[in-house]
Amino acid sequence: MRVLGRLVATLVAGFILTMIVAAIAAVSAKRRLVPLDDPEADDVRLVAIFEPLAFRSTAAGFRGGTVDCWFGGGVIDLRDATLDPAGATLRVRSIFGGAQVVVPDSWRVTIAVTGPGGAGDTRSATDRPAEAPHLTLEGLVAFGGFGISSDLPEDAAKELFGKTAWTETA
């Protein structure tokens, strides 16, 4: 019983130490990572470090970019973006954070993330044509996650993006 107690205490201490080291690294990263979050940009650098993320792309030739979510996260809405004909790649780094990536239902999405976290596609499993726009999500997810969906409830969209940003005719 003592051995089990020591093992649990060691695991808890290791987890707490990991969180502290990750928080220190996040503060350092927040100082040096400069976001590039223009909605019309074909390449983006999205950063959610100790803060929320609400990004909506209207790019005409979206190629991808990087997403850093450290102790933060939010929504990346790509439904109004047009992918580059060669496809797009989002390179993600998530530590105790993550995001929902909203894409059109017709897009093919490949998920290639590693780490003690995860990513998943919540859309229905249908065969999408080989010529359909293709998004790749790759990178590291530690103690967090990324979800792919095609829906964003209207109330969540209004809260994240504001009514005028979400419905351009309103």
PDB file of C-alpha atoms in Angstrom:
ATOM      1  CA  MET A   1       0.000   0.000   0.000  1.00  0.00           C
ATOM      2  CA  ARG A   2       2.870   2.373   0.748  1.00  0.00           C
ATOM      3  CA  VAL A   3       4.407   1.720  -2.655  1.00  0.00           C
ATOM      4  CA  LEU A   4       1.120   2.585  -4.354  1.00  0.00           C
ATOM      5  CA  GLY A   5       0.839   5.793  -2.309  1.00  0.00           C
ATOM      6  CA  ARG A   6       4.371   6.800  -3.236  1.00  0.00           C
ATOM      7  CA  LEU A   7       3.706   6.042  -6.895  1.00  0.00           C
ATOM      8  CA  VAL A   8       0.574   8.194  -6.912  1.00  0.00           C
ATOM      9  CA  ALA A   9       2.385  11.015  -5.094  1.00  0.00           C
ATOM     10  CA  THR A  10       5.239  10.842  -7.605  1.00  0.00           C
ATOM     11  CA  LEU A  11       2.839  10.945 -10.547  1.00  0.00           C
ATOM     12  CA  VAL A  12       0.930  13.917  -9.104  1.00  0.00           C
ATOM     13  CA  ALA A  13       4.181  15.772  -8.364  1.00  0.00           C
ATOM     14  CA  GLY A  14       5.413  15.058 -11.894  1.00  0.00           C
ATOM     15  CA  PHE A  15       2.169  16.358 -13.400  1.00  0.00           C
ATOM     16  CA  ILE A  16       2.333  19.544 -11.311  1.00  0.00           C
ATOM     17  CA  LEU A  17       5.974  20.065 -12.269  1.00  0.00           C
ATOM     18  CA  THR A  18       5.057  19.558 -15.937  1.00  0.00           C
ATOM     19  CA  MET A  19       2.338  22.206 -15.648  1.00  0.00           C
ATOM     20  CA  ILE A  20       4.720  24.682 -14.041  1.00  0.00           C
ATOM     21  CA  VAL A  21       7.421  24.159 -16.687  1.00  0.00           C
ATOM     22  CA  ALA A  22       4.793  24.423 -19.455  1.00  0.00           C
ATOM     23  CA  ALA A  23       3.425  27.663 -17.983  1.00  0.00           C
ATOM     24  CA  ILE A  24       6.911  29.190 -17.873  1.00  0.00           C
ATOM     25  CA  ALA A  25       7.525  28.124 -21.482  1.00  0.00           C
ATOM     26  CA  ALA A  26       4.130  29.569 -22.464  1.00  0.00           C
ATOM     27  CA  VAL A  27       5.006  32.960 -20.985  1.00  0.00           C
ATOM     28  CA  SER A  28       8.248  32.936 -22.967  1.00  0.00           C
ATOM     29  CA  ALA A  29       6.456  31.893 -26.168  1.00  0.00           C
ATOM     30  CA  LYS A  30       3.797  34.571 -25.705  1.00  0.00           C
ATOM     31  CA  ARG A  31       6.508  37.227 -25.739  1.00  0.00           C
ATOM     32  CA  ARG A  32       8.114  36.046 -28.980  1.00  0.00           C
ATOM     33  CA  LEU A  33       5.195  34.716 -31.075  1.00  0.00           C
ATOM     34  CA  VAL A  34       3.579  37.478 -33.086  1.00  0.00           C
ATOM     35  CA  PRO A  35       0.146  36.524 -34.426  1.00  0.00           C
ATOM     36  CA  LEU A  36      -0.695  36.895 -38.097  1.00  0.00           C
ATOM     37  CA  ASP A  37      -4.463  36.668 -37.987  1.00  0.00           C
ATOM     38  CA  ASP A  38      -5.696  38.702 -40.933  1.00  0.00           C
ATOM     39  CA  PRO A  39      -8.924  36.994 -42.119  1.00  0.00           C
ATOM     40  CA  GLU A  40      -7.816  37.369 -45.762  1.00  0.00           C
ATOM     41  CA  ALA A  41      -4.298  35.946 -45.232  1.00  0.00           C
ATOM     42  CA  ASP A  42      -3.441  32.750 -47.066  1.00  0.00           C
ATOM     43  CA  ASP A  43      -0.916  31.818 -44.350  1.00  0.00           C
ATOM     44  CA  VAL A  44      -1.731  32.468 -40.696  1.00  0.00           C
ATOM     45  CA  ARG A  45      -0.024  32.320 -37.325  1.00  0.00           C
ATOM     46  CA  LEU A  46      -2.709  31.949 -34.663  1.00  0.00           C
ATOM     47  CA  VAL A  47      -1.766  32.275 -31.009  1.00  0.00           C
ATOM     48  CA  ALA A  48      -3.882  31.534 -27.935  1.00  0.00           C
ATOM     49  CA  ILE A  49      -1.555  31.602 -24.958  1.00  0.00           C
ATOM     50  CA  PHE A  50      -3.417  32.265 -21.715  1.00  0.00           C
ATOM     51  CA  GLU A  51      -6.226  33.764 -23.815  1.00  0.00           C
ATOM     52  CA  PRO A  52      -9.122  32.826 -26.081  1.00  0.00           C
ATOM     53  CA  LEU A  53      -8.929  32.396 -29.845  1.00  0.00           C
ATOM     54  CA  ALA A  54     -11.654  33.393 -32.303  1.00  0.00           C
ATOM     55  CA  PHE A  55     -10.507  33.358 -35.930  1.00  0.00           C
ATOM     56  CA  ARG A  56     -12.600  33.344 -39.083  1.00  0.00           C
ATOM     57  CA  SER A  57     -10.860  33.081 -42.454  1.00  0.00           C
ATOM     58  CA  THR A  58     -12.077  34.525 -45.743  1.00  0.00           C
ATOM     59  CA  ALA A  59      -8.834  33.755 -47.617  1.00  0.00           C
ATOM     60  CA  ALA A  60      -9.011  33.190 -51.358  1.00  0.00           C
ATOM     61  CA  GLY A  61      -6.119  30.692 -51.414  1.00  0.00           C
ATOM     62  CA  PHE A  62      -5.698  29.417 -47.843  1.00  0.00           C
ATOM     63  CA  ARG A  63      -2.480  27.379 -47.480  1.00  0.00           C
ATOM     64  CA  GLY A  64      -2.510  26.949 -43.697  1.00  0.00           C
ATOM     65  CA  GLY A  65      -0.080  28.101 -41.066  1.00  0.00           C
ATOM     66  CA  THR A  66       0.605  27.549 -37.397  1.00  0.00           C
ATOM     67  CA  VAL A  67      -1.650  27.401 -34.356  1.00  0.00           C
ATOM     68  CA  ASP A  68      -0.237  27.674 -30.829  1.00  0.00           C
ATOM     69  CA  CYS A  69      -2.684  26.976 -27.984  1.00  0.00           C
ATOM     70  CA  TRP A  70      -0.959  26.952 -24.592  1.00  0.00           C
ATOM     71  CA  PHE A  71      -3.369  27.164 -21.678  1.00  0.00           C
ATOM     72  CA  GLY A  72      -5.857  28.682 -24.119  1.00  0.00           C
ATOM     73  CA  GLY A  73      -7.893  27.924 -27.182  1.00  0.00           C
ATOM     74  CA  GLY A  74     -11.086  28.602 -29.050  1.00  0.00           C
ATOM     75  CA  VAL A  75     -12.507  28.400 -32.567  1.00  0.00           C
ATOM     76  CA  ILE A  76     -10.878  28.506 -36.000  1.00  0.00           C
ATOM     77  CA  ASP A  77     -13.628  28.921 -38.597  1.00  0.00           C
ATOM     78  CA  LEU A  78     -12.520  28.088 -42.137  1.00  0.00           C
ATOM     79  CA  ARG A  79     -15.958  27.714 -43.732  1.00  0.00           C
ATOM     80  CA  ASP A  80     -15.601  30.979 -45.702  1.00  0.00           C
ATOM     81  CA  ALA A  81     -12.041  30.221 -46.854  1.00  0.00           C
ATOM     82  CA  THR A  82     -11.120  28.754 -50.216  1.00  0.00           C
ATOM     83  CA  LEU A  83      -8.266  26.287 -49.969  1.00  0.00           C
ATOM     84  CA  ASP A  84      -5.229  26.500 -52.208  1.00  0.00           C
ATOM     85  CA  PRO A  85      -5.569  23.876 -54.983  1.00  0.00           C
ATOM     86  CA  ALA A  86      -2.576  22.014 -53.487  1.00  0.00           C
ATOM     87  CA  GLY A  87      -4.361  21.832 -50.113  1.00  0.00           C
ATOM     88  CA  ALA A  88      -3.538  23.386 -46.757  1.00  0.00           C
ATOM     89  CA  THR A  89      -1.674  22.337 -43.625  1.00  0.00           C
ATOM     90  CA  LEU A  90      -2.244  23.656 -40.122  1.00  0.00           C
ATOM     91  CA  ARG A  91       0.715  22.894 -37.862  1.00  0.00           C
ATOM     92  CA  VAL A  92      -0.522  22.831 -34.287  1.00  0.00           C
ATOM     93  CA  ARG A  93       1.196  23.019 -30.931  1.00  0.00           C
ATOM     94  CA  SER A  94      -1.135  22.606 -28.013  1.00  0.00           C
ATOM     95  CA  ILE A  95      -0.136  22.343 -24.377  1.00  0.00           C
ATOM     96  CA  PHE A  96      -3.036  22.286 -21.931  1.00  0.00           C
ATOM     97  CA  GLY A  97      -5.197  23.894 -24.632  1.00  0.00           C
ATOM     98  CA  GLY A  98      -6.845  23.298 -27.967  1.00  0.00           C
ATOM     99  CA  ALA A  99      -9.359  24.463 -30.508  1.00  0.00           C
ATOM    100  CA  GLN A 100     -12.353  23.584 -32.609  1.00  0.00           C
ATOM    101  CA  VAL A 101     -11.587  23.801 -36.337  1.00  0.00           C
ATOM    102  CA  VAL A 102     -14.783  24.397 -38.321  1.00  0.00           C
ATOM    103  CA  VAL A 103     -14.615  23.375 -41.991  1.00  0.00           C
ATOM    104  CA  PRO A 104     -17.132  22.830 -44.789  1.00  0.00           C
ATOM    105  CA  ASP A 105     -18.565  19.322 -44.709  1.00  0.00           C
ATOM    106  CA  SER A 106     -17.226  18.671 -48.234  1.00  0.00           C
ATOM    107  CA  TRP A 107     -13.546  19.061 -47.216  1.00  0.00           C
ATOM    108  CA  ARG A 108     -11.297  16.065 -46.653  1.00  0.00           C
ATOM    109  CA  VAL A 109      -9.315  16.351 -43.416  1.00  0.00           C
ATOM    110  CA  THR A 110      -6.253  14.335 -42.450  1.00  0.00           C
ATOM    111  CA  ILE A 111      -5.248  14.373 -38.794  1.00  0.00           C
ATOM    112  CA  ALA A 112      -1.630  13.583 -37.926  1.00  0.00           C
ATOM    113  CA  VAL A 113      -1.013  14.800 -34.378  1.00  0.00           C
ATOM    114  CA  THR A 114       1.132  13.164 -31.734  1.00  0.00           C
ATOM    115  CA  GLY A 115       1.423  13.474 -27.987  1.00  0.00           C
ATOM    116  CA  PRO A 116      -0.614  12.717 -24.888  1.00  0.00           C
ATOM    117  CA  GLY A 117      -3.622  14.601 -26.206  1.00  0.00           C
ATOM    118  CA  GLY A 118      -5.742  14.129 -29.232  1.00  0.00           C
ATOM    119  CA  ALA A 119      -7.622  15.327 -32.237  1.00  0.00           C
ATOM    120  CA  GLY A 120     -10.722  13.992 -33.871  1.00  0.00           C
ATOM    121  CA  ASP A 121     -13.196  14.613 -36.657  1.00  0.00           C
ATOM    122  CA  THR A 122     -16.765  14.791 -35.365  1.00  0.00           C
ATOM    123  CA  ARG A 123     -18.291  15.034 -38.837  1.00  0.00           C
ATOM    124  CA  SER A 124     -20.164  12.088 -40.272  1.00  0.00           C
ATOM    125  CA  ALA A 125     -17.921   9.512 -41.890  1.00  0.00           C
ATOM    126  CA  THR A 126     -18.754   9.904 -45.555  1.00  0.00           C
ATOM    127  CA  ASP A 127     -16.589   9.317 -48.572  1.00  0.00           C
ATOM    128  CA  ARG A 128     -15.413  12.635 -49.864  1.00  0.00           C
ATOM    129  CA  PRO A 129     -14.139  12.833 -53.444  1.00  0.00           C
ATOM    130  CA  ALA A 130     -10.362  12.693 -53.969  1.00  0.00           C
ATOM    131  CA  GLU A 131     -10.534  16.088 -55.688  1.00  0.00           C
ATOM    132  CA  ALA A 132     -12.276  17.695 -52.669  1.00  0.00           C
ATOM    133  CA  PRO A 133     -10.331  20.441 -50.852  1.00  0.00           C
ATOM    134  CA  HIS A 134      -7.866  18.821 -48.436  1.00  0.00           C
ATOM    135  CA  LEU A 135      -6.776  20.132 -45.032  1.00  0.00           C
ATOM    136  CA  THR A 136      -4.047  18.449 -42.982  1.00  0.00           C
ATOM    137  CA  LEU A 137      -3.797  19.001 -39.240  1.00  0.00           C
ATOM    138  CA  GLU A 138      -0.375  17.983 -37.891  1.00  0.00           C
ATOM    139  CA  GLY A 139       1.727  18.643 -34.844  1.00  0.00           C
ATOM    140  CA  LEU A 140       1.893  18.103 -31.101  1.00  0.00           C
ATOM    141  CA  VAL A 141      -1.042  18.017 -28.711  1.00  0.00           C
ATOM    142  CA  ALA A 142      -0.154  17.596 -25.025  1.00  0.00           C
ATOM    143  CA  PHE A 143      -2.938  17.481 -22.451  1.00  0.00           C
ATOM    144  CA  GLY A 144      -5.407  19.154 -24.792  1.00  0.00           C
ATOM    145  CA  GLY A 145      -7.061  18.553 -28.112  1.00  0.00           C
ATOM    146  CA  PHE A 146      -8.392  19.687 -31.455  1.00  0.00           C
ATOM    147  CA  GLY A 147     -11.764  18.883 -32.911  1.00  0.00           C
ATOM    148  CA  ILE A 148     -12.894  19.080 -36.523  1.00  0.00           C
ATOM    149  CA  SER A 149     -16.531  19.953 -37.151  1.00  0.00           C
ATOM    150  CA  SER A 150     -18.737  21.544 -39.774  1.00  0.00           C
ATOM    151  CA  ASP A 151     -21.157  23.212 -37.394  1.00  0.00           C
ATOM    152  CA  LEU A 152     -20.826  26.155 -35.074  1.00  0.00           C
ATOM    153  CA  PRO A 153     -24.018  26.969 -33.195  1.00  0.00           C
ATOM    154  CA  GLU A 154     -25.293  30.456 -34.039  1.00  0.00           C
ATOM    155  CA  ASP A 155     -25.245  31.597 -30.403  1.00  0.00           C
ATOM    156  CA  ALA A 156     -21.601  30.511 -30.051  1.00  0.00           C
ATOM    157  CA  ALA A 157     -20.690  32.254 -33.311  1.00  0.00           C
ATOM    158  CA  LYS A 158     -22.328  35.491 -32.192  1.00  0.00           C
ATOM    159  CA  GLU A 159     -20.563  35.315 -28.852  1.00  0.00           C
ATOM    160  CA  LEU A 160     -17.166  34.657 -30.452  1.00  0.00           C
ATOM    161  CA  PHE A 161     -17.290  36.845 -33.537  1.00  0.00           C
ATOM    162  CA  GLY A 162     -19.992  39.400 -32.795  1.00  0.00           C
ATOM    163  CA  LYS A 163     -23.127  39.793 -34.864  1.00  0.00           C
ATOM    164  CA  THR A 164     -21.672  42.203 -37.422  1.00  0.00           C
ATOM    165  CA  ALA A 165     -18.547  40.112 -37.966  1.00  0.00           C
ATOM    166  CA  TRP A 166     -20.513  36.888 -38.281  1.00  0.00           C
ATOM    167  CA  THR A 167     -23.390  38.001 -40.479  1.00  0.00           C
ATOM    168  CA  GLU A 168     -21.952  40.582 -42.797  1.00  0.00           C
ATOM    169  CA  THR A 169     -25.346  41.769 -44.038  1.00  0.00           C
ATOM    170  CA  ALA A 170     -26.686  42.491 -40.533  1.00  0.00           C
TER     171      ALA A 170
END
